[in-house]
Short mmCIF file of C-alpha atoms in Angstrom, two decimals:
data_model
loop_
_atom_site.label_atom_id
_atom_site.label_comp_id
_atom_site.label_asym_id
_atom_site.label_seq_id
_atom_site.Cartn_x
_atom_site.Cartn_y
_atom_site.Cartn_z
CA UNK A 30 0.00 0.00 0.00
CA UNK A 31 1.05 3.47 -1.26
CA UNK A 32 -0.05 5.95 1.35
CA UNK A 33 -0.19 9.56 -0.41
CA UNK A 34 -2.43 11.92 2.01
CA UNK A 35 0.10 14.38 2.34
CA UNK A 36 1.00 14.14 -1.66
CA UNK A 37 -3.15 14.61 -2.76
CA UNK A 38 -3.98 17.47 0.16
CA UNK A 39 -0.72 19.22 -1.40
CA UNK A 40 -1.54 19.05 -4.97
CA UNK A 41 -5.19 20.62 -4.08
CA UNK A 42 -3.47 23.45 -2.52
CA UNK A 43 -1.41 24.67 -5.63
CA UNK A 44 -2.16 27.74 -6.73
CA UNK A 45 -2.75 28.54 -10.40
CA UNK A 46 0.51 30.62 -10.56
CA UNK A 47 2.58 26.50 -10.40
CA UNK A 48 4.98 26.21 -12.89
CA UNK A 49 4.03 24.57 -16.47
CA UNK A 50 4.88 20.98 -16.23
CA UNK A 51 5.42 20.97 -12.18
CA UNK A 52 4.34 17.39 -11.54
CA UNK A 53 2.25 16.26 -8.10
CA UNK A 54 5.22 13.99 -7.45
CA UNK A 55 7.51 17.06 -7.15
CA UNK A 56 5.87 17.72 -3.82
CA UNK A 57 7.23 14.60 -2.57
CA UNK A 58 10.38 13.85 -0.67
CA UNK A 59 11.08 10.55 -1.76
CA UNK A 60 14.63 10.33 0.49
CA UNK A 61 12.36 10.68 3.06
CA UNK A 62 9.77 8.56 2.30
CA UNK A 63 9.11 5.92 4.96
CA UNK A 64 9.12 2.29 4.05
CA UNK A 65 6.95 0.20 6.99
CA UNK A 66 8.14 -3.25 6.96
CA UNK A 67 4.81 -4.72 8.64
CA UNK A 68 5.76 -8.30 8.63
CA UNK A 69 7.58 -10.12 11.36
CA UNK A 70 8.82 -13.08 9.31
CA UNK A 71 9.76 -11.08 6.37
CA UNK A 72 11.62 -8.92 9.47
CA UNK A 73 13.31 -11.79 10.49
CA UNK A 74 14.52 -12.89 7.11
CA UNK A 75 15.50 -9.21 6.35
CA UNK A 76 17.77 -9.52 9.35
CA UNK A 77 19.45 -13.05 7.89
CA UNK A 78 19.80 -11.70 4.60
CA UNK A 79 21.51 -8.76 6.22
CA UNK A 80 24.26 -11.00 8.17
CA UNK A 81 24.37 -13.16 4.95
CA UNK A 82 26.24 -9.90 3.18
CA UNK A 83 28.84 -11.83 2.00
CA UNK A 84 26.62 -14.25 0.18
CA UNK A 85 25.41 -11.02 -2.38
CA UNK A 86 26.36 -10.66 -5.86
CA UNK A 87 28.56 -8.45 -7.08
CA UNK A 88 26.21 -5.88 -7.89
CA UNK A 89 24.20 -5.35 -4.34
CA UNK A 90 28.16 -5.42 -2.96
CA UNK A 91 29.45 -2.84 -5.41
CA UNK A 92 26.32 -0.73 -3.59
CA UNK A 93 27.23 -1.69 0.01
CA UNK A 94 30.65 -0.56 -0.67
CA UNK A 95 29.07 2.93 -1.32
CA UNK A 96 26.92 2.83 1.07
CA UNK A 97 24.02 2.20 0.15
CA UNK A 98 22.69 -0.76 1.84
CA UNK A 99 19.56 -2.06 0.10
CA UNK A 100 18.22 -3.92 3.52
CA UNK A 101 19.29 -1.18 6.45
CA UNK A 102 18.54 2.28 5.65
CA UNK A 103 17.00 4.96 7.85
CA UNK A 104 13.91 5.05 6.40
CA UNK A 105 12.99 1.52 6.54
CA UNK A 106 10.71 0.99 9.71
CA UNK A 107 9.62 -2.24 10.75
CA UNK A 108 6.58 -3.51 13.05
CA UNK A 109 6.70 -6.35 14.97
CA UNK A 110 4.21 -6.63 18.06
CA UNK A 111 0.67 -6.96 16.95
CA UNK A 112 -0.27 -3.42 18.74
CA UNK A 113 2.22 -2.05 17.17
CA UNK A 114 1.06 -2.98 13.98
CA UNK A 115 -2.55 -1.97 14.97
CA UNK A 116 -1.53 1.57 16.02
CA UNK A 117 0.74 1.72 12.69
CA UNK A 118 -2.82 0.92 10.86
CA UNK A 119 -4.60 3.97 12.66
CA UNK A 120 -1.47 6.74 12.53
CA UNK A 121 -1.55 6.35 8.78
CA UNK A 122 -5.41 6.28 8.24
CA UNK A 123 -6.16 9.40 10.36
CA UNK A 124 -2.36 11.65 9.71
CA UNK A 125 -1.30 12.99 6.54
CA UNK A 126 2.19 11.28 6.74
CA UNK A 127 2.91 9.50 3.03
CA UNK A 128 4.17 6.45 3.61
CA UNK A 129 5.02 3.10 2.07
CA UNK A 130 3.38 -0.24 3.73
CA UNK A 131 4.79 -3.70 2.76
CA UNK A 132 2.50 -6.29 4.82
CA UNK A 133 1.20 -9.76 3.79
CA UNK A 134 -0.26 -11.60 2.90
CA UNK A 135 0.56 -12.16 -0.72
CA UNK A 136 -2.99 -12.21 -1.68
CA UNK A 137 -4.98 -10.25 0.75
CA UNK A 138 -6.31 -13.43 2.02
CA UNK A 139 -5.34 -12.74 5.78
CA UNK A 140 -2.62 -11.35 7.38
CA UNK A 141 -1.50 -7.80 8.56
CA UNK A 142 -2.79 -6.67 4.79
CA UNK A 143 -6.25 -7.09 5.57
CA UNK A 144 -6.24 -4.42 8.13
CA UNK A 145 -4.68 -2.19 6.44
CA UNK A 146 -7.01 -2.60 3.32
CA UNK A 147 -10.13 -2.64 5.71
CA UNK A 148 -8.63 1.01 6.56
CA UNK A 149 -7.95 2.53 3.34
CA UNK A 150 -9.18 0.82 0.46
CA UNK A 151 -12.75 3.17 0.59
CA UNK A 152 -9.98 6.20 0.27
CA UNK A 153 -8.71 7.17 -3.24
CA UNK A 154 -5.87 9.28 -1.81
CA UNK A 155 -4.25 5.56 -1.13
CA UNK A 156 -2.91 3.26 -3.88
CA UNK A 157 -2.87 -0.65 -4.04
CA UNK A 158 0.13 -2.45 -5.63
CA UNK A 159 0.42 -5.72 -6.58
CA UNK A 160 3.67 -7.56 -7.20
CA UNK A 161 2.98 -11.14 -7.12
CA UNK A 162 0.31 -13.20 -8.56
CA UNK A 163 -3.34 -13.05 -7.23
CA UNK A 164 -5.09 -16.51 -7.27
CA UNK A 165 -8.87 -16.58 -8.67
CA UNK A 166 -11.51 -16.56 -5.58
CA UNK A 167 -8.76 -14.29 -3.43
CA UNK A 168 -9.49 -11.07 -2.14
CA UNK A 169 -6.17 -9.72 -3.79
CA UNK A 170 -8.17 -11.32 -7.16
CA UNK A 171 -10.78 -8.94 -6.42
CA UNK A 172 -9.12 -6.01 -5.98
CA UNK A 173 -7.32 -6.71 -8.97
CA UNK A 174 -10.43 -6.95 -10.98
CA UNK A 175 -13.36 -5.10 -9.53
CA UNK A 176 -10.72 -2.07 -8.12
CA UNK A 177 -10.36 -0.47 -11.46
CA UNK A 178 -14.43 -0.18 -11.60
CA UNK A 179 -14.93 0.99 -8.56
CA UNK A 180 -16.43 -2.30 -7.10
CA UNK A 181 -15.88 -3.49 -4.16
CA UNK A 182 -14.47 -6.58 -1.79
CA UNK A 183 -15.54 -8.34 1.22
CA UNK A 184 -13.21 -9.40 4.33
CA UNK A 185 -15.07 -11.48 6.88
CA UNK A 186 -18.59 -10.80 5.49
CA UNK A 187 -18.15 -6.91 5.29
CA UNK A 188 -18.33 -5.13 1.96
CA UNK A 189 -15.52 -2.85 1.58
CA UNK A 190 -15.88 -0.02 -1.46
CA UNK A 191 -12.59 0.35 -3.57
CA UNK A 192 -11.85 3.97 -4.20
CA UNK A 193 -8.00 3.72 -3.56
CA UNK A 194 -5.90 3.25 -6.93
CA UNK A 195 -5.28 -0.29 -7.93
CA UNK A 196 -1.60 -1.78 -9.56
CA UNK A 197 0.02 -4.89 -10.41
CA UNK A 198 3.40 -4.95 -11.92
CA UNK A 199 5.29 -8.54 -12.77
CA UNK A 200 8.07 -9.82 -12.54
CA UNK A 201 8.87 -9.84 -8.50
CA UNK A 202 7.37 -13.27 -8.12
CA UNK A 203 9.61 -15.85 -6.65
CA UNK A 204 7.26 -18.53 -8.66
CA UNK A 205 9.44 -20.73 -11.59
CA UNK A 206 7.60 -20.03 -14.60
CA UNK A 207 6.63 -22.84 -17.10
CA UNK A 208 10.28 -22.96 -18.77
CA UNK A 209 11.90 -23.14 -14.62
CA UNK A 210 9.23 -26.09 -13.99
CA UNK A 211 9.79 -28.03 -17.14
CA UNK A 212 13.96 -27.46 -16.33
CA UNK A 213 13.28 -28.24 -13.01
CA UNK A 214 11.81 -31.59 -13.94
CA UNK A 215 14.26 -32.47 -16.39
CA UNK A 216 17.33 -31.94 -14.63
CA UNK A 217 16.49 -34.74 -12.39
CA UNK A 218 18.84 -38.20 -12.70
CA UNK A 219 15.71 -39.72 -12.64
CA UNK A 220 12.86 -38.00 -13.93
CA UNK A 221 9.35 -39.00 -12.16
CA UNK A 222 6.66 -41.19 -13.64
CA UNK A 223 3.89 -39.38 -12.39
CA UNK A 224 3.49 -35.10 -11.65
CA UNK A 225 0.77 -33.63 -10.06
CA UNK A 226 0.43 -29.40 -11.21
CA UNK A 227 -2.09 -27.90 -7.93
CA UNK A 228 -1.05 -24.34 -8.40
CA UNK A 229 -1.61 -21.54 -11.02
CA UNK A 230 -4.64 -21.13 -13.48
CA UNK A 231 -6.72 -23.83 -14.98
CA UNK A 232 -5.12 -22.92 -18.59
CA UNK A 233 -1.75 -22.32 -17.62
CA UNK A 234 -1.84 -25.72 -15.64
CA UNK A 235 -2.77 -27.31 -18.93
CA UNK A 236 -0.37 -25.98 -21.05
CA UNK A 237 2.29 -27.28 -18.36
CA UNK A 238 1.09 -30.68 -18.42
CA UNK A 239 1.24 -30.71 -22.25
CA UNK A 240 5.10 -29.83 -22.82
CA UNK A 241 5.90 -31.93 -19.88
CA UNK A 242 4.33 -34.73 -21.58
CA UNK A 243 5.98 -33.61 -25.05
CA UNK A 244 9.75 -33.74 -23.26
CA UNK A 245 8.92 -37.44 -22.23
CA UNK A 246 7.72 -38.37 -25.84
CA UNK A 247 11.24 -37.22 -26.77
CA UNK A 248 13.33 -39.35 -24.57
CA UNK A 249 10.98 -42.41 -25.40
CA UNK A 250 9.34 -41.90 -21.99
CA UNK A 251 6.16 -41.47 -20.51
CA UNK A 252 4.49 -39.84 -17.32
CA UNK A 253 1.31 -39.46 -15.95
CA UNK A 254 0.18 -35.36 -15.72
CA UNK A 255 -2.71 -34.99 -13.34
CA UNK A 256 -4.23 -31.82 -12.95
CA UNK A 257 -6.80 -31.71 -9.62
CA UNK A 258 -9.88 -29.73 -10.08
CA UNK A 259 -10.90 -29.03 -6.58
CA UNK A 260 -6.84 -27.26 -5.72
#
């Protein structure tokens, strides 16, 4: 969650005399800009990852070594205690402080997240972003479809209007795509006689089992795809 109070109430205030071209972002001071870490597992693996320096490529150490460290800066805040996290929820729905929330669940299905949503998603000063896929009959699905009309989405039987602006952008999923499955598979000594594919979309699932069974007509072998209807 993108919260942009502070950003929206400013850009109201400009007077007609702006400059030509003087964007709403101007008004923001992004080196500023807090990032709330509300997570405490993804707060415990940030702090592994950070002890695990040595591990990085060459590129994140090339930006260490000018200090800039990707995983400890001054602006990054994290939560841990659930009050904390519930007070965090009601500072940023009632101030004017822009802020930006990282919180799971992955897709809005529980989790910190929800609370946060419950809070802001009925105001369009706030915006939604999506980075990893939403599965169908998920509240992150919903948001996802019904945000961009101005629908709405309901977390333990309330109805909750969507007014806040609604994003996805790929390509931050940790999820092997059809080519990392199929070279997954095939990299085995001993490739398996039988593969069940649960997760992803009913199409997608398909088109998986058909090129794994393609790669076993090649080598003169054979598996059995099965493809559950009810995961």
């Amino acid at each position: 969650i993108i919260h942009r109070r502070a950003l929206k109430e400013s850009a109201k205030g400009q007077s007609s005399a702006s400059k030509p071209g003087t964007s709403k972002a101007a008004t923001l001071d992004w080196t500023n800009l807090p990032i709330i870490l509300d997570s405490p597992l993804a707060s415990r693996f940030t702090a592994v990852y950070r002890e695990l320096d040595h591990f990085w490529d060459a590129e994140a150490r090339a930006r260490l070594a000018k200090g800039r460290n990707p995983l400890a800066f001054r602006n990054l805040l994290t939560v841990d205690s659930h009050q904390a996290h519930l007070a965090m929820v009601n500072r940023l729905a009632q101030t004017t402080q822009p802020a930006i929330v990282i919180a799971g669940n992955g897709m809005c299905s529980s989790g910190r997240i929800v609370n946060y949503l419950k809070a802001m998603l009925g105001d369009e000063r706030h915006d939604v972003l999506f980075v990893s896929y939403q599965a169908e009959g998920t509240p992150g699905r919903q948001i996802q479809r019904f945000g961009p009309r101005s629908g709405y989405v309901e977390f333990d039987g309330q109805r909750y209007d969507i007014r806040a602006q609604v994003h996805t952008i790929g390509g931050y999923s940790a999820h092997a795509d059809q080519k990392g499955l199929v070279s997954f598979v095939t990299r085995m000594t001993h490739w398996p006689s039988e593969i069940r594919i649960v997760h992803g979309e009913p199409e997608a699932k398909a088109q998986l089992a058909e090129c794994l069974r393609k790669c076993y007509q090649v080598q003169g072998q054979f598996v059995r795809t099965v493809v559950p209807e009810s995961i």
